[in-house]
Short mmCIF file of C-alpha atoms in Angstrom, two decimals:
data_model
loop_
_atom_site.label_atom_id
_atom_site.label_comp_id
_atom_site.label_asym_id
_atom_site.label_seq_id
_atom_site.Cartn_x
_atom_site.Cartn_y
_atom_site.Cartn_z
CA UNK P 1 -0.08 0.10 0.05
CA UNK P 2 1.18 3.58 -0.79
CA UNK P 3 2.18 5.33 2.40
CA UNK P 4 -0.43 8.02 2.83
CA UNK P 5 -1.69 8.82 6.32
CA UNK P 6 -4.53 11.17 6.95
CA UNK P 7 -4.99 12.76 10.56
CA UNK P 8 -7.35 12.90 12.27
CA UNK P 9 -9.57 10.16 10.90
CA UNK P 10 -12.61 11.60 12.55
CA UNK P 11 -13.47 14.95 13.95
CA UNK P 12 -16.53 16.69 15.41
CA UNK P 13 -16.42 20.47 15.84
CA UNK P 14 -18.66 23.46 16.05
CA UNK P 15 -19.45 26.03 13.46
CA UNK P 16 -17.19 28.89 13.31
CA UNK P 17 -14.06 26.99 14.69
CA UNK P 18 -10.91 26.48 12.61
CA UNK P 19 -10.05 23.00 11.47
CA UNK P 20 -6.85 21.69 10.13
CA UNK P 21 -6.57 18.27 8.32
CA UNK P 22 -3.20 16.64 7.65
CA UNK P 23 -2.04 14.47 4.79
CA UNK P 24 1.42 12.84 5.14
CA UNK P 25 3.07 10.76 2.41
CA UNK P 26 6.10 8.66 2.44
CA UNK P 27 6.35 8.16 -1.44
CA UNK P 28 8.12 11.52 -2.27
CA UNK P 29 5.43 12.08 -4.89
CA UNK P 30 5.25 15.70 -6.26
CA UNK P 31 1.59 16.03 -6.71
CA UNK P 32 -0.94 16.00 -3.77
CA UNK P 33 -4.64 16.61 -3.78
CA UNK P 34 -7.45 17.31 -1.29
CA UNK P 35 -10.92 16.03 -2.26
CA UNK P 36 -14.33 15.97 -0.49
CA UNK P 37 -16.77 13.16 -0.94
CA UNK P 38 -20.55 13.90 -0.70
CA UNK P 39 -23.43 11.55 -1.63
CA UNK P 40 -24.40 12.01 -5.25
CA UNK P 41 -21.44 14.14 -6.10
CA UNK P 42 -18.55 11.63 -6.17
CA UNK P 43 -15.18 13.28 -5.31
CA UNK P 44 -14.73 16.92 -5.90
CA UNK P 45 -11.24 18.60 -5.97
CA UNK P 46 -10.73 21.23 -3.26
CA UNK P 47 -7.02 22.28 -3.85
CA UNK P 48 -3.98 20.51 -5.20
CA UNK P 49 -0.24 21.00 -4.99
CA UNK P 50 2.39 20.35 -7.65
CA UNK P 51 5.38 21.00 -5.45
CA UNK P 52 6.53 22.64 -2.13
CA UNK P 53 4.72 25.96 -1.74
CA UNK P 54 3.15 25.40 -5.14
CA UNK P 55 -0.61 25.04 -4.87
CA UNK P 56 -3.77 25.87 -6.94
CA UNK P 57 -7.53 25.87 -6.56
CA UNK P 58 -9.84 23.21 -7.33
CA UNK P 59 -13.57 22.97 -8.21
CA UNK P 60 -14.81 23.66 -4.68
CA UNK P 61 -12.15 25.79 -3.07
CA UNK P 62 -14.24 28.46 -1.42
CA UNK P 63 -13.84 28.37 2.53
CA UNK P 64 -10.69 26.30 2.26
CA UNK P 65 -6.92 27.02 2.29
CA UNK P 66 -3.84 24.77 1.92
CA UNK P 67 -0.26 24.83 2.67
CA UNK P 68 2.72 22.65 1.66
CA UNK P 69 5.99 23.53 3.28
CA UNK P 70 7.47 20.06 2.93
CA UNK P 71 7.10 17.47 0.13
CA UNK P 72 5.58 14.90 2.51
CA UNK P 73 3.00 17.18 4.07
CA UNK P 74 -0.16 18.79 2.65
CA UNK P 75 -2.44 20.67 5.07
CA UNK P 76 -6.06 21.60 4.43
CA UNK P 77 -7.52 24.31 6.62
CA UNK P 78 -11.02 25.42 7.22
CA UNK P 79 -10.65 28.91 8.62
CA UNK P 80 -14.20 29.10 10.04
CA UNK P 81 -16.04 25.86 9.63
CA UNK P 82 -19.69 25.81 8.28
CA UNK P 83 -22.16 22.94 8.34
CA UNK P 84 -21.99 22.67 4.61
CA UNK P 85 -18.41 21.53 5.02
CA UNK P 86 -19.53 18.47 6.79
CA UNK P 87 -18.04 15.81 4.59
CA UNK P 88 -15.51 12.99 4.04
CA UNK P 89 -12.18 14.43 3.07
CA UNK P 90 -9.56 12.40 1.03
CA UNK P 91 -5.94 13.04 0.28
CA UNK P 92 -4.43 11.57 -2.87
CA UNK P 93 -0.97 11.55 -4.51
CA UNK P 94 0.51 11.01 -7.85
CA UNK P 95 3.91 11.15 -9.43
CA UNK P 96 5.00 13.61 -11.93
CA UNK P 97 3.99 11.36 -14.93
CA UNK P 98 0.53 10.62 -13.55
CA UNK P 99 -2.42 11.85 -15.36
CA UNK P 100 -4.69 11.22 -12.42
CA UNK P 101 -4.48 10.82 -8.61
CA UNK P 102 -3.03 7.40 -8.03
CA UNK P 103 -3.19 6.47 -4.30
CA UNK P 104 -5.64 7.71 -1.80
CA UNK P 105 -5.62 7.94 2.02
CA UNK P 106 -8.35 6.36 4.03
CA UNK P 107 -10.09 9.66 4.62
CA UNK P 108 -11.22 12.00 7.32
CA UNK P 109 -14.82 12.09 8.42
CA UNK P 110 -15.55 15.74 9.56
CA UNK P 111 -18.75 16.73 11.12
CA UNK P 112 -19.50 20.41 11.86
CA UNK P 113 -22.37 21.01 14.19
CA UNK M 1 -15.70 21.55 -18.72
CA UNK M 2 -15.68 17.72 -18.61
CA UNK M 3 -18.44 15.90 -17.11
CA UNK M 4 -19.13 12.19 -16.23
CA UNK M 5 -22.47 10.55 -15.87
CA UNK M 6 -23.06 7.18 -14.09
CA UNK M 7 -26.77 6.57 -14.65
CA UNK M 8 -27.07 3.83 -12.07
CA UNK M 9 -26.64 5.02 -8.49
CA UNK M 10 -27.23 1.46 -7.20
CA UNK M 11 -26.95 -1.88 -8.86
CA UNK M 12 -27.89 -5.13 -6.88
CA UNK M 13 -26.76 -8.36 -8.44
CA UNK M 14 -26.63 -12.02 -7.31
CA UNK M 15 -23.29 -13.75 -6.81
CA UNK M 16 -21.73 -15.34 -9.86
CA UNK M 17 -23.93 -13.24 -12.28
CA UNK M 18 -22.40 -10.84 -14.71
CA UNK M 19 -22.62 -7.13 -14.21
CA UNK M 20 -22.18 -4.04 -16.20
CA UNK M 21 -21.72 -0.53 -14.60
CA UNK M 22 -22.39 2.27 -17.03
CA UNK M 23 -20.36 5.40 -17.53
CA UNK M 24 -20.73 8.25 -20.08
CA UNK M 25 -18.56 11.29 -20.46
CA UNK M 26 -18.90 14.57 -22.32
CA UNK M 27 -17.13 14.73 -25.50
CA UNK M 28 -13.58 16.25 -25.77
CA UNK M 29 -10.74 16.35 -28.21
CA UNK M 30 -8.89 13.70 -26.34
CA UNK M 31 -9.69 11.89 -23.16
CA UNK M 32 -8.27 9.43 -20.72
CA UNK M 33 -10.70 7.23 -18.85
CA UNK M 34 -10.46 5.53 -15.37
CA UNK M 35 -12.48 3.39 -13.09
CA UNK M 36 -11.92 3.34 -9.22
CA UNK M 37 -13.28 1.19 -6.45
CA UNK M 38 -13.87 2.26 -2.99
CA UNK M 39 -14.45 -0.43 -0.30
CA UNK M 40 -16.34 0.68 2.94
CA UNK M 41 -14.37 3.01 5.09
CA UNK M 42 -11.41 3.14 2.75
CA UNK M 43 -9.94 5.43 0.02
CA UNK M 44 -10.23 4.78 -3.71
CA UNK M 45 -8.15 2.31 -5.61
CA UNK M 46 -7.53 2.41 -9.29
CA UNK M 47 -9.17 -0.51 -11.08
CA UNK M 48 -8.15 0.20 -14.57
CA UNK M 49 -7.46 2.98 -17.10
CA UNK M 50 -7.69 3.67 -20.82
CA UNK M 51 -5.04 5.98 -22.23
CA UNK M 52 -4.67 4.88 -25.88
CA UNK M 53 -4.56 1.79 -27.94
CA UNK M 54 -6.89 -1.26 -27.52
CA UNK M 55 -10.40 -0.09 -26.65
CA UNK M 56 -10.75 -3.11 -24.27
CA UNK M 57 -8.90 -2.56 -21.09
CA UNK M 58 -8.36 -5.19 -18.41
CA UNK M 59 -7.98 -4.33 -14.76
CA UNK M 60 -7.52 -5.95 -11.47
CA UNK M 61 -9.99 -8.31 -9.83
CA UNK M 62 -11.24 -9.59 -13.17
CA UNK M 63 -12.83 -6.29 -14.30
CA UNK M 64 -12.64 -4.95 -17.72
CA UNK M 65 -13.96 -1.93 -19.59
CA UNK M 66 -14.53 -0.86 -23.21
CA UNK M 67 -13.83 2.58 -24.66
CA UNK M 68 -16.51 3.59 -27.20
CA UNK M 69 -15.67 6.85 -28.71
CA UNK M 70 -18.81 7.18 -30.76
CA UNK M 71 -21.08 6.70 -27.82
CA UNK M 72 -18.69 8.48 -25.39
CA UNK M 73 -18.98 5.58 -23.04
CA UNK M 74 -16.60 3.52 -20.93
CA UNK M 75 -18.75 0.84 -19.25
CA UNK M 76 -17.27 -1.55 -16.64
CA UNK M 77 -17.87 -5.24 -16.80
CA UNK M 78 -17.20 -8.50 -14.82
CA UNK M 79 -18.56 -11.77 -16.06
CA UNK M 80 -19.00 -13.31 -12.57
CA UNK M 81 -19.20 -11.28 -9.41
CA UNK M 82 -18.30 -12.18 -5.88
CA UNK M 83 -19.54 -10.99 -2.54
CA UNK M 84 -16.27 -9.26 -2.17
CA UNK M 85 -16.96 -7.03 -5.15
CA UNK M 86 -19.56 -5.13 -3.15
CA UNK M 87 -18.26 -1.53 -3.19
CA UNK M 88 -18.80 1.73 -4.73
CA UNK M 89 -17.35 2.35 -8.20
CA UNK M 90 -16.38 5.60 -9.70
CA UNK M 91 -15.76 6.47 -13.32
CA UNK M 92 -13.40 9.41 -14.03
CA UNK M 93 -12.22 11.27 -17.03
CA UNK M 94 -9.17 13.36 -17.70
CA UNK M 95 -9.53 15.57 -20.75
CA UNK M 96 -8.53 18.86 -22.44
CA UNK M 97 -11.18 21.12 -23.70
CA UNK M 98 -11.69 24.92 -24.06
CA UNK M 99 -11.26 25.26 -20.26
CA UNK M 100 -7.91 23.44 -20.17
CA UNK M 101 -6.98 20.05 -18.72
CA UNK M 102 -9.07 18.70 -15.94
CA UNK M 103 -9.90 15.51 -14.15
CA UNK M 104 -13.40 14.74 -12.95
CA UNK M 105 -15.13 11.98 -11.08
CA UNK M 106 -18.60 10.66 -11.72
CA UNK M 107 -21.11 10.39 -8.82
CA UNK M 108 -20.48 6.73 -8.31
CA UNK M 109 -22.45 3.53 -8.52
CA UNK M 110 -22.98 1.30 -5.49
CA UNK M 111 -22.62 -2.37 -6.37
CA UNK M 112 -24.35 -4.76 -3.95
CA UNK M 113 -23.56 -8.46 -4.60
CA UNK M 114 -26.22 -10.60 -2.96
CA UNK M 115 -25.74 -14.25 -1.95
#
């Protein structure tokens, strides 16, 4: 299995609080992605990174920010969580030649009350 | 922008029966097509992909898919399913159009294999 670890795996928090999710990889892959998964929508891209300090927005980036200070870590931050951000969040990685996300973490289930 | 349609949100099938999961995509100049599987409480795993060449693509776990350009389809098939195939299956497309290169997942099809 590809070495991708997401933390925490589960989190419950209140509206308006900041939340940070972490994705850690041991594969030294250049590309990292954050997706959210909601029923009927499949996976939608929030942000992605193509290198250290190189990030770009995805389809549903509003309300989210990311940072990548090291190759192995990609952080997703909800500055002020809202109930609409209740979802399952997945991190994924791919190597430079990949056309698509190749390996996924096991997900973080986030509930905003 | 690219879009992917999976018409069946749920597909129940009996063990050892054949199954087809349907996927259609919006047309583009060139596309690459993928199927992923998600088992409960896990991330997605790549089942197979079409990049070029033969339109019949074989993947892991006995699955195969056929690329049909004229019908803009990439249906997933397995001749005989097992209980362990119960999972959610996602079709995805990577394509280049007027909006640039993008990668999009379909909404998913939940396959339930019944004993």
